[in-house]
């Protein structure tokens, strides 16, 4: 927490009327504004217009639906946070709102991301277990994940990165950036980034939410969240807990686990403080996790997260933040045996200082930001890393005679400079990441980014961007060795250069957006077989990705009135083509990078059946490139089968009352048999029934 010693008191203005110009909000940056009556509900109604075509407002300003504040003669200082995920008007991004999550009938963040056409979600188990998430034809290791702007990366592996230490009831919205974005999100954002933003606990009154669900395959979920505020709503806290279990829809896909998340917030006149902590514990049957030759794999994971952020308010703002993430996992290649058994404990520490300044000269607004970040990644393992002396062995907690005998660590230092200019209907955002890693190279590397947004007329926006990105190999890529896989310590960091153009059109009740992109990647890391009876080897190659996407969101109630039954219609389509540079004829089968989605279409329709009963229909149609190697009784048949094209139709029925909601979540109504991962069939039909009570 820092307070500027050279901050000047801004000149006060008073609003007599509001203009509909797109730049009106930015004209008051760094100035005090007096408003007779302020209703946060009004801000909620205006939010879709303000956020269109860009990342939404920073998490620090997310209101809750119950917040309506009337004040006599309040002074509001226009402010902008200095996080990497701060509002970037020049960035074309996507957002899943809380209503999107509620309507879709999701049991995890991973389920929600399936609704985005540009995201590939490959799931092995129920409720988001063992899920690989990739964007724009990348791999699960190439996506940067954040919780309220704090990094959730796991240097050990990306397979468990989506085990988020937060409950669905905590989430306000999810921000998604597609494409390379290292200058904005750090080294992990090789092909995109996902930021989960929670509800800040400064609501007008204490509230309590209880959600209970049960259904197919012995599935049961329960979740409880409480939140409240003190000191005239400047101090608030929330706490949530959940439990989940399932027998699984396929052999050896059972699951049990829980999540806990606490958040505290304190707002003063000249500074704000946010603190949060979460944990997730999961025990699951890892059917064919690393190879279909061993269908009876098992894993238990634990993640602990702590984040703390303090920031000053004003025209010049200073921010400091710190986060710690611990990932613990226990893996067995054959369940209840010690065959290829692994124990890993990974600690990730991230500290950052950021400074921002909002300036204005005539008709030009400028927003400057400078940040310095240090990240330390440390792994103790029984399998990954470099062997250490016996005197440095550390006993595995809960095990009598098993030790972490290997260790590997690396430090990443980065500096980011950004300058955003706004002149009339043009916005220019230029950024530069200067990065050094202790394991790869001795000097600093430069990764620039340039984002442009032009609004030629009201409702229209044109975008263009260029980004360079990198991704460091995980410790699994480098060191993992088992009867089915072999890492490679000679791997180099992945590099990516990406061009992107887009356009959007918005009017009352209607939004249409389109994107085209090209990325040129070198040293792409994948696990590949060279023969049907071979193990998977960590290897590298070069790849060009060409893609396009089209989104349409229509609010029929705004266009045609609230009396007609149809509420919203959403359509998304994404196209992807890969050109693999170099000779890949020696690769018999790719495990990740070359099994992308050339086509994906999603459609969602929400409508009212009777006064309180509504339905949301969700259709996903996709084609997966590549083939999977068919196994029988744990042995390879030598036969490659194409993944093919599949369609899945889901429906959620909801009955809404004042203090409770009952729902039926019916998934895969078409009973489609399909595979996200080789030899792991997904359930043909899945039903959940539940109730949510709000006090």
XYZ file of C-alpha atoms in Angstrom:
695
model
C 0.000 0.000 0.000
C 1.524 3.327 -1.083
C 0.345 6.916 -0.936
C 1.602 9.472 -3.407
C 3.499 12.323 -1.760
C 3.193 14.570 -4.783
C -0.494 14.090 -5.556
C -2.423 17.298 -6.134
C -6.062 17.733 -5.212
C -8.053 17.466 -8.429
C -10.295 20.287 -9.573
C -13.934 19.574 -8.748
C -16.625 19.461 -11.430
C -20.375 19.149 -11.140
C -22.529 17.146 -13.548
C -25.555 19.049 -14.859
C -26.290 16.611 -17.654
C -24.707 13.565 -19.258
C -23.494 13.245 -22.829
C -23.714 10.037 -24.840
C -20.289 10.524 -26.424
C -17.958 7.537 -26.061
C -15.149 9.638 -24.637
C -17.251 11.414 -22.006
C -16.251 9.101 -19.164
C -12.541 9.608 -19.858
C -12.824 13.398 -19.806
C -13.187 13.368 -16.022
C -10.144 11.197 -15.269
C -8.196 12.716 -12.393
C -10.989 15.159 -11.478
C -13.477 15.202 -8.651
C -17.116 15.048 -9.673
C -20.044 16.030 -7.462
C -23.296 14.177 -8.031
C -26.508 14.776 -6.131
C -27.824 11.210 -6.190
C -25.722 8.218 -7.181
C -27.388 4.869 -7.861
C -25.098 1.920 -8.449
C -28.026 0.199 -10.119
C -27.714 2.857 -12.848
C -24.083 1.863 -13.339
C -25.145 -1.751 -13.669
C -27.535 -0.861 -16.459
C -24.865 1.162 -18.240
C -22.106 -1.426 -17.873
C -22.703 -3.281 -21.165
C -22.245 -0.051 -23.106
C -19.118 0.948 -21.217
C -17.476 -2.455 -21.496
C -18.324 -3.238 -25.082
C -15.285 -4.236 -27.095
C -12.914 -4.048 -24.160
C -12.129 -5.628 -20.865
C -14.697 -4.671 -18.246
C -14.050 -2.405 -15.315
C -11.383 -3.579 -12.876
C -12.435 -5.978 -10.174
C -12.133 -3.287 -7.508
C -15.237 -1.550 -8.884
C -17.554 -4.487 -9.465
C -20.869 -3.641 -7.740
C -23.306 -6.216 -6.458
C -26.889 -6.320 -7.635
C -28.209 -5.123 -4.284
C -26.056 -1.983 -4.134
C -28.112 1.214 -4.489
C -26.510 4.117 -2.658
C -28.172 7.515 -2.207
C -25.901 10.278 -1.004
C -26.441 13.965 -0.402
C -23.441 15.653 -2.022
C -20.867 12.892 -2.716
C -17.478 13.458 -4.281
C -16.320 10.744 -6.667
C -12.722 10.717 -7.891
C -12.336 9.097 -11.292
C -9.810 6.312 -10.849
C -8.233 3.518 -12.779
C -6.436 0.534 -11.251
C -2.909 -0.361 -12.274
C -3.305 -4.111 -12.679
C -2.396 -5.941 -15.857
C -6.103 -6.661 -16.255
C -7.185 -3.036 -15.982
C -9.720 -1.720 -18.450
C -8.065 -1.549 -21.882
C -10.343 0.240 -24.335
C -8.116 -0.707 -27.268
C -8.302 -4.445 -26.549
C -11.059 -6.546 -28.083
C -11.949 -9.063 -25.388
C -14.831 -11.254 -24.280
C -16.722 -11.502 -21.023
C -18.950 -14.135 -19.453
C -21.269 -12.408 -17.014
C -22.795 -13.917 -13.897
C -26.127 -14.229 -15.707
C -24.360 -16.195 -18.478
C -23.113 -18.692 -15.880
C -26.520 -18.989 -14.199
C -28.419 -19.488 -17.441
C -26.044 -22.072 -18.898
C -26.220 -24.580 -16.056
C -22.525 -24.981 -15.344
C -20.900 -26.781 -12.405
C -17.416 -25.336 -12.937
C -15.552 -22.513 -14.674
C -14.411 -25.054 -17.255
C -18.028 -25.767 -18.244
C -18.619 -22.044 -18.736
C -15.618 -21.699 -21.046
C -17.076 -24.352 -23.350
C -19.591 -21.699 -24.423
C -16.833 -19.592 -26.035
C -16.201 -20.656 -29.626
C -12.494 -19.775 -29.599
C -11.768 -21.954 -26.547
C -11.125 -25.693 -26.672
C -12.056 -27.480 -23.413
C -10.913 -31.116 -23.274
C -12.305 -32.817 -20.201
C -11.520 -36.260 -18.797
C -13.633 -36.268 -15.642
C -16.798 -34.736 -14.151
C -17.204 -31.157 -12.880
C -14.080 -29.812 -14.572
C -11.654 -32.465 -13.326
C -8.524 -33.076 -15.422
C -9.477 -30.362 -17.885
C -7.145 -28.957 -20.542
C -8.101 -25.444 -21.712
C -6.577 -23.949 -24.847
C -7.237 -20.861 -26.987
C -6.815 -20.251 -30.718
C -5.258 -23.645 -31.443
C -2.701 -23.521 -28.631
C -2.179 -25.988 -25.783
C -3.236 -25.962 -22.136
C 0.257 -24.805 -21.106
C -0.054 -21.676 -23.273
C -2.944 -19.976 -21.445
C -2.381 -17.608 -18.504
C -4.960 -17.917 -15.708
C -5.684 -15.230 -13.115
C -7.926 -14.766 -10.098
C -8.769 -11.073 -9.604
C -5.593 -10.260 -11.526
C -3.358 -12.545 -9.437
C -1.527 -15.234 -11.456
C -2.536 -18.866 -10.980
C 0.159 -20.419 -13.127
C 1.689 -23.784 -12.218
C 5.266 -24.211 -13.451
C 5.005 -27.968 -12.955
C 2.235 -28.603 -15.506
C -0.748 -26.995 -17.176
C -2.972 -30.056 -16.743
C -4.152 -28.979 -13.294
C -4.076 -25.216 -13.939
C -7.869 -25.090 -14.269
C -8.475 -26.392 -10.726
C -9.471 -22.913 -9.562
C -9.516 -22.179 -5.793
C -12.809 -20.290 -5.961
C -16.499 -21.240 -5.926
C -19.068 -20.401 -8.584
C -21.114 -18.331 -6.127
C -18.113 -15.985 -5.697
C -17.747 -15.152 -9.383
C -18.941 -11.819 -10.783
C -17.702 -12.409 -14.344
C -14.935 -14.046 -16.383
C -12.701 -12.055 -18.742
C -11.174 -13.769 -21.778
C -8.437 -12.451 -24.040
C -7.773 -14.481 -27.165
C -4.338 -14.393 -28.759
C -0.759 -13.660 -27.727
C -0.574 -11.084 -24.919
C 2.690 -11.389 -22.995
C 3.170 -7.611 -22.734
C -0.144 -7.386 -20.904
C -0.359 -10.652 -18.958
C 3.221 -11.901 -18.645
C 5.162 -14.790 -20.104
C 2.392 -17.385 -19.781
C -0.045 -15.648 -22.169
C 1.270 -17.344 -25.302
C -2.146 -17.866 -26.907
C -4.516 -16.135 -24.482
C -5.541 -15.357 -20.910
C -8.498 -15.977 -18.593
C -9.216 -13.817 -15.538
C -11.832 -14.843 -12.964
C -13.260 -11.796 -11.191
C -15.104 -12.289 -7.900
C -17.803 -10.188 -6.256
C -16.137 -7.632 -4.024
C -17.729 -8.013 -0.568
C -18.904 -4.433 -0.020
C -22.622 -5.054 -0.447
C -25.292 -2.997 1.266
C -26.375 -5.756 3.649
C -25.253 -9.232 4.782
C -26.406 -12.049 2.537
C -26.265 -15.826 2.531
C -26.529 -18.224 -0.438
C -26.971 -22.009 -0.310
C -26.876 -24.196 -3.422
C -27.497 -27.957 -3.436
C -27.473 -30.201 -6.551
C -27.649 -33.914 -7.257
C -28.092 -36.167 -10.255
C -26.651 -38.756 -12.605
C -23.741 -41.054 -11.751
C -23.974 -40.368 -8.039
C -23.152 -36.693 -8.547
C -23.694 -34.346 -5.606
C -22.680 -30.707 -5.109
C -23.278 -28.329 -2.227
C -22.088 -24.755 -1.882
C -22.537 -22.118 0.828
C -21.501 -18.449 0.660
C -21.920 -15.590 3.096
C -20.950 -11.931 2.665
C -21.401 -8.675 4.551
C -20.048 -5.166 5.046
C -19.242 -2.930 8.029
C -18.137 0.668 8.640
C -20.635 2.222 6.225
C -19.768 -0.359 3.584
C -16.061 0.504 3.433
C -15.062 -2.820 5.050
C -16.418 -6.126 3.795
C -15.718 -9.835 3.844
C -17.057 -13.018 2.267
C -16.509 -16.726 2.807
C -17.597 -19.662 0.662
C -17.236 -23.440 0.929
C -18.285 -26.299 -1.329
C -18.215 -30.087 -1.539
C -18.558 -32.239 -4.640
C -18.473 -35.920 -5.452
C -19.305 -38.219 -8.351
C -18.937 -41.867 -9.336
C -18.033 -40.715 -12.835
C -19.678 -41.567 -16.141
C -16.842 -43.835 -17.288
C -14.571 -46.389 -15.680
C -12.160 -44.919 -13.088
C -13.453 -41.347 -13.298
C -14.786 -41.006 -9.750
C -14.258 -37.697 -7.957
C -14.525 -36.127 -4.537
C -13.269 -32.794 -3.302
C -13.987 -29.380 -1.868
C -13.189 -25.696 -2.254
C -12.897 -22.783 0.176
C -12.523 -19.091 -0.672
C -12.258 -16.040 1.604
C -12.095 -12.420 0.522
C -11.769 -9.145 2.394
C -11.899 -5.559 1.124
C -11.313 -2.172 2.711
C -11.944 1.169 0.999
C -10.740 4.466 2.438
C -10.768 7.921 0.887
C -7.224 7.686 -0.438
C -6.423 3.974 -0.592
C -7.949 0.496 -1.006
C -6.874 -2.890 0.281
C -7.884 -6.330 -1.007
C -6.965 -9.693 0.501
C -8.073 -13.173 -0.465
C -7.243 -16.815 0.153
C -8.545 -20.038 -1.332
C -7.892 -23.734 -1.445
C -9.078 -26.716 -3.437
C -8.679 -30.398 -2.565
C -9.477 -33.064 -5.137
C -9.129 -36.858 -5.228
C -10.010 -38.522 -8.543
C -9.607 -41.508 -10.796
C -7.378 -40.294 -13.610
C -8.600 -42.481 -16.443
C -5.868 -42.604 -19.150
C -4.379 -39.335 -17.813
C -0.959 -39.853 -19.388
C -1.612 -42.898 -21.545
C -4.494 -45.206 -22.450
C -2.108 -48.094 -21.796
C -2.811 -47.492 -18.090
C -6.544 -46.786 -17.656
C -6.434 -47.191 -13.853
C -4.402 -44.090 -12.997
C -5.173 -42.006 -9.893
C -4.292 -38.544 -8.618
C -4.919 -36.312 -5.622
C -4.257 -32.571 -5.839
C -4.282 -29.664 -3.424
C -3.935 -25.971 -4.234
C -3.484 -23.141 -1.747
C -3.696 -19.517 -2.882
C -3.101 -16.249 -1.006
C -3.235 -12.775 -2.568
C -2.797 -9.274 -1.131
C -3.074 -5.951 -2.980
C -2.885 -2.345 -1.787
C -3.285 0.735 -3.960
C -3.523 4.460 -3.546
C -6.211 6.540 -5.230
C -5.735 9.624 -7.301
C -4.438 10.952 -10.587
C -1.159 9.244 -9.778
C -1.705 5.795 -8.301
C 0.744 3.352 -6.756
C 0.034 -0.290 -6.211
C 1.832 -3.195 -4.588
C 0.716 -6.792 -4.661
C 1.896 -10.191 -3.539
C 0.585 -13.702 -4.139
C 1.601 -17.212 -3.194
C 0.305 -20.398 -4.777
C 1.187 -23.886 -3.586
C 0.333 -26.919 -5.726
C 0.626 -30.406 -4.226
C -0.095 -33.581 -6.147
C 0.208 -37.321 -5.635
C 0.033 -39.459 -8.779
C -0.131 -43.234 -9.267
C 0.167 -44.791 -12.712
C -1.677 -47.850 -11.356
C -4.143 -47.054 -8.605
C -3.307 -48.301 -5.091
C 0.229 -49.254 -6.159
C 3.620 -47.560 -6.167
C 4.142 -48.107 -9.898
C 5.537 -44.869 -11.390
C 4.267 -43.040 -8.306
C 5.044 -39.314 -8.194
C 4.925 -36.718 -5.428
C 5.262 -33.025 -6.241
C 5.183 -29.809 -4.213
C 5.374 -26.560 -6.200
C 5.556 -23.070 -4.680
C 5.040 -19.962 -6.795
C 5.713 -16.500 -5.351
C 4.794 -13.363 -7.279
C 5.482 -9.770 -6.169
C 4.851 -6.625 -8.188
C 4.986 -2.834 -7.944
C 2.967 -0.693 -10.334
C 2.630 3.022 -10.884
C 0.110 4.806 -13.103
C -0.612 8.386 -14.058
C -3.660 9.819 -15.833
C -2.891 12.975 -17.843
C -4.835 15.266 -20.139
C -3.635 17.894 -22.595
C -6.352 19.565 -24.610
C -8.278 16.837 -26.411
C -5.653 14.164 -25.738
C -5.948 11.859 -22.723
C -2.951 9.790 -21.704
C -2.594 6.897 -19.303
C 0.955 5.859 -18.369
C 1.842 2.712 -16.445
C 5.127 1.216 -15.271
C 5.412 -2.076 -13.441
C 8.136 -4.330 -12.092
C 7.440 -7.947 -11.248
C 9.457 -10.801 -9.795
C 8.273 -14.390 -9.863
C 9.981 -17.308 -8.131
C 8.964 -20.863 -9.037
C 10.226 -23.744 -6.930
C 9.456 -27.467 -7.263
C 10.294 -30.327 -4.916
C 9.587 -33.711 -6.462
C 10.247 -37.422 -6.425
C 10.505 -37.422 -10.234
C 10.973 -33.909 -11.691
C 14.058 -31.742 -11.486
C 17.673 -32.299 -10.546
C 18.833 -34.771 -7.911
C 19.892 -33.206 -4.601
C 22.133 -34.443 -1.790
C 20.495 -36.767 0.720
C 20.968 -34.103 3.390
C 18.543 -31.886 1.426
C 15.840 -34.512 1.000
C 12.476 -33.497 2.415
C 9.942 -36.050 3.646
C 6.595 -36.088 1.841
C 3.848 -35.093 4.256
C 1.717 -38.066 5.257
C 4.244 -40.613 3.969
C 6.586 -42.597 6.216
C 9.576 -43.349 3.998
C 9.060 -41.283 0.851
C 11.073 -38.125 0.185
C 11.323 -35.330 -2.325
C 14.702 -36.273 -3.793
C 14.788 -33.762 -6.655
C 14.413 -30.018 -6.919
C 14.333 -27.327 -9.583
C 13.650 -23.592 -9.386
C 13.768 -20.512 -11.586
C 13.340 -16.763 -11.208
C 11.571 -14.548 -13.696
C 12.104 -10.774 -13.624
C 10.070 -8.487 -15.857
C 9.439 -4.792 -16.421
C 6.455 -3.457 -18.356
C 5.997 0.038 -19.746
C 2.703 1.085 -21.331
C 1.372 4.306 -22.809
C -2.259 4.666 -23.807
C -3.363 7.699 -25.786
C -6.947 8.713 -26.475
C -7.612 11.398 -29.075
C -11.199 11.942 -30.132
C -12.321 8.570 -31.554
C -8.866 6.953 -31.702
C -7.169 4.959 -28.950
C -3.567 3.769 -29.151
C -2.032 1.452 -26.576
C 1.693 0.671 -26.842
C 3.387 -1.730 -24.425
C 6.805 -3.263 -23.939
C 7.704 -6.267 -21.784
C 11.358 -6.644 -20.783
C 11.878 -10.139 -19.398
C 14.649 -12.320 -17.977
C 14.508 -15.913 -16.736
C 17.288 -17.585 -14.792
C 17.004 -20.932 -16.632
C 16.823 -19.614 -20.201
C 19.353 -17.045 -21.352
C 21.520 -14.597 -19.475
C 20.178 -11.300 -20.771
C 16.812 -9.591 -21.124
C 14.410 -10.171 -24.018
C 11.937 -7.650 -25.456
C 8.299 -8.377 -26.227
C 6.358 -5.421 -27.685
C 2.626 -4.987 -28.218
C 0.537 -2.405 -30.056
C -3.266 -2.110 -29.865
C -5.416 0.300 -31.892
C -9.114 1.093 -31.645
C -10.991 3.491 -33.906
C -14.672 4.367 -33.530
C -15.625 6.024 -36.852
C -19.223 6.550 -35.764
C -21.421 5.750 -32.750
C -21.842 2.010 -32.268
C -18.949 1.036 -34.555
C -15.429 0.057 -33.464
C -12.440 -1.195 -35.469
C -9.487 -2.955 -33.821
C -5.954 -3.910 -34.815
C -3.128 -5.356 -32.735
C 0.347 -6.863 -32.882
C 1.842 -8.920 -30.053
C 4.965 -10.931 -29.389
C 4.787 -13.623 -26.726
C 6.767 -16.411 -25.122
C 6.066 -19.442 -22.985
C 8.583 -21.162 -20.745
C 8.630 -24.987 -20.766
C 7.008 -26.533 -17.718
C 9.056 -28.727 -15.414
C 7.035 -31.688 -16.739
C 8.087 -30.800 -20.300
C 11.701 -30.759 -19.213
C 12.052 -33.599 -16.717
C 9.098 -35.992 -16.669
C 9.957 -39.649 -17.218
C 7.623 -42.653 -16.922
C 6.836 -45.884 -18.805
C 4.689 -43.791 -21.179
C 6.438 -40.396 -21.453
C 9.896 -38.912 -21.679
C 10.718 -35.224 -21.135
C 13.452 -33.230 -22.822
C 15.857 -30.964 -20.930
C 16.980 -29.365 -24.230
C 13.637 -27.681 -24.851
C 13.703 -23.955 -25.628
C 11.034 -21.369 -24.733
C 8.194 -21.102 -27.210
C 7.914 -17.859 -29.196
C 4.930 -16.340 -30.949
C 4.209 -13.285 -33.115
C 0.553 -12.517 -33.719
C -1.468 -10.085 -35.822
C -5.145 -9.478 -35.130
C -7.870 -7.280 -36.628
C -11.487 -7.002 -35.579
C -14.662 -4.985 -35.709
C -17.802 -4.626 -33.626
C -21.180 -2.994 -34.000
C -23.426 -2.249 -31.038
C -26.875 -0.797 -30.762
C -29.631 -1.197 -28.194
C -30.171 -4.935 -27.713
C -27.756 -6.035 -30.451
C -24.016 -6.662 -30.664
C -22.047 -8.123 -33.560
C -18.271 -8.642 -33.510
C -15.782 -10.259 -35.885
C -12.076 -11.124 -35.651
C -9.290 -12.322 -37.940
C -5.892 -13.424 -36.675
C -2.586 -14.859 -37.778
C 0.105 -16.190 -35.466
C 3.575 -17.473 -36.288
C 4.927 -19.766 -33.590
C 8.390 -21.277 -33.304
C 9.715 -23.906 -30.919
C 6.184 -25.139 -30.167
C 6.279 -27.872 -27.519
C 4.242 -31.032 -27.906
C 4.308 -34.663 -26.825
C 4.556 -36.937 -29.858
C 4.824 -40.631 -30.716
C 7.147 -41.760 -33.501
C 5.629 -45.271 -33.780
C 2.477 -47.048 -32.528
C 4.399 -48.841 -29.751
C 6.508 -45.798 -28.834
C 6.314 -43.604 -25.715
C 5.417 -39.910 -25.974
C 8.469 -37.657 -26.368
C 8.605 -33.923 -25.617
C 9.530 -32.347 -28.941
C 9.394 -28.983 -30.750
C 8.271 -27.728 -34.149
C 7.041 -24.559 -35.892
C 3.452 -23.697 -36.652
C 1.329 -21.031 -38.368
C -2.254 -20.477 -37.207
C -4.896 -18.680 -39.292
C -8.246 -18.024 -37.675
C -11.513 -16.125 -37.741
C -14.478 -15.792 -35.398
C -17.905 -14.188 -35.453
C -20.136 -13.432 -32.439
C -23.715 -12.171 -32.352
C -25.616 -11.333 -29.156
C -29.254 -10.276 -29.393
C -31.515 -9.186 -26.555
C -35.015 -9.754 -27.860
C -36.562 -8.177 -24.779
C -34.797 -4.901 -25.510
C -35.627 -5.040 -29.212
C -39.207 -6.325 -29.045
C -40.290 -5.633 -25.477
C -40.552 -7.684 -22.303
C -43.976 -9.167 -23.066
C -42.727 -11.554 -25.746
C -41.225 -14.796 -24.323
C -37.782 -14.896 -25.971
C -35.090 -13.180 -23.884
C -31.670 -13.588 -25.553
C -30.065 -15.295 -28.531
C -26.284 -15.784 -28.735
C -24.326 -17.220 -31.655
C -20.566 -17.801 -31.920
C -18.467 -19.419 -34.635
C -14.687 -19.924 -34.758
C -12.580 -21.188 -37.666
C -8.938 -22.293 -37.421
C -6.400 -23.530 -39.957
C -2.901 -24.730 -39.094
C 0.126 -24.799 -41.360
C 2.906 -26.905 -39.885
C 6.278 -25.682 -41.030
C 8.978 -28.278 -41.619
C 8.805 -32.033 -42.099
C 6.540 -33.720 -39.545
C 6.337 -37.060 -41.337
C 8.307 -38.710 -38.532
C 5.504 -37.905 -36.040
C 3.061 -40.792 -35.796
C 0.722 -39.065 -33.352
C 0.560 -35.707 -31.590
C -0.908 -35.633 -28.091
C -1.938 -31.950 -27.863
C -0.806 -29.253 -30.301
C -2.000 -30.852 -33.538
C -5.409 -31.961 -32.207
C -7.127 -28.593 -32.587
C -10.665 -27.506 -33.523
C -10.930 -26.338 -37.173
C -14.597 -25.480 -36.600
C -16.650 -24.734 -33.505
C -20.161 -23.296 -33.328
C -22.066 -22.432 -30.165
C -25.641 -21.207 -29.900
C -27.667 -20.247 -26.843
C -31.355 -19.326 -26.608
C -33.068 -18.180 -23.391
C -36.827 -17.835 -23.175
C -39.692 -17.681 -20.713
C -42.154 -20.587 -20.559
C -44.541 -19.167 -17.969
C -44.188 -16.241 -15.559
C -41.510 -17.780 -13.302
C -40.350 -20.721 -15.411
C -37.676 -20.203 -18.031
C -35.361 -22.295 -20.194
C -31.923 -21.897 -21.755
C -30.935 -24.122 -24.683
C -27.240 -24.455 -25.517
C -25.900 -26.131 -28.655
C -22.232 -26.927 -29.284
C -21.075 -28.222 -32.667
C -17.384 -28.904 -33.222
C -14.904 -30.774 -35.394
C -11.592 -31.984 -33.951
C -8.536 -32.466 -36.121
C -6.288 -35.462 -35.612
C -6.696 -39.065 -34.553
C -6.518 -41.054 -31.373
C -4.776 -44.379 -30.935
C -7.265 -47.084 -30.031
C -6.416 -49.256 -27.023
C -8.044 -52.541 -25.979
C -7.445 -54.015 -22.519
C -4.594 -51.578 -21.981
C -2.784 -52.524 -25.185
C -2.381 -50.553 -28.389
C -4.257 -51.930 -31.399
C -2.163 -49.832 -33.785
C -5.384 -48.347 -35.194
C -5.827 -44.580 -35.476
C -9.383 -43.278 -35.358
C -10.413 -39.713 -36.252
C -12.058 -37.614 -33.551
C -14.636 -36.439 -36.075
C -17.519 -33.963 -35.774
C -20.029 -33.930 -32.909
C -22.989 -31.921 -31.671
C -24.281 -31.681 -28.098
C -27.538 -30.046 -26.986
C -28.061 -28.978 -23.355
C -31.072 -27.451 -21.600
C -31.495 -25.770 -18.240
C -34.973 -25.238 -16.801
C -35.233 -22.612 -14.050
C -38.064 -21.630 -11.694
C -37.315 -18.272 -10.051
C -38.866 -16.992 -6.832
C -37.875 -14.039 -4.649
C -35.601 -15.921 -2.258
C -35.043 -19.238 -4.016
C -34.476 -20.797 -7.408
C -35.083 -24.399 -8.491
C -33.521 -25.815 -11.644
C -32.992 -28.906 -13.770
C -29.773 -29.091 -15.769
C -30.105 -31.577 -18.651
C -26.869 -32.138 -20.585
C -26.326 -33.952 -23.885
C -30.004 -34.421 -24.691
C -28.960 -35.930 -28.025
C -27.084 -38.743 -26.177
C -24.064 -38.141 -28.401
C -21.082 -40.446 -27.819
C -17.919 -38.389 -28.236
C -14.313 -38.126 -27.053
C -12.537 -35.010 -25.791
C -9.495 -37.131 -24.964
C -8.474 -40.408 -26.596
C -10.237 -43.510 -25.224
C -12.221 -41.549 -22.580
C -15.894 -41.519 -23.696
C -17.974 -38.615 -22.376
C -21.427 -39.306 -20.850
C -24.315 -39.709 -23.290
C -26.853 -38.015 -21.003
C -26.347 -36.230 -17.728
C -28.959 -34.673 -15.436
C -28.622 -32.493 -12.353
C -31.447 -31.148 -10.190
C -30.940 -28.458 -7.593
C -32.160 -25.536 -5.572
C -30.540 -22.259 -4.536
C -31.732 -20.329 -1.483
C -30.848 -16.651 -0.949
C -31.266 -14.938 2.425
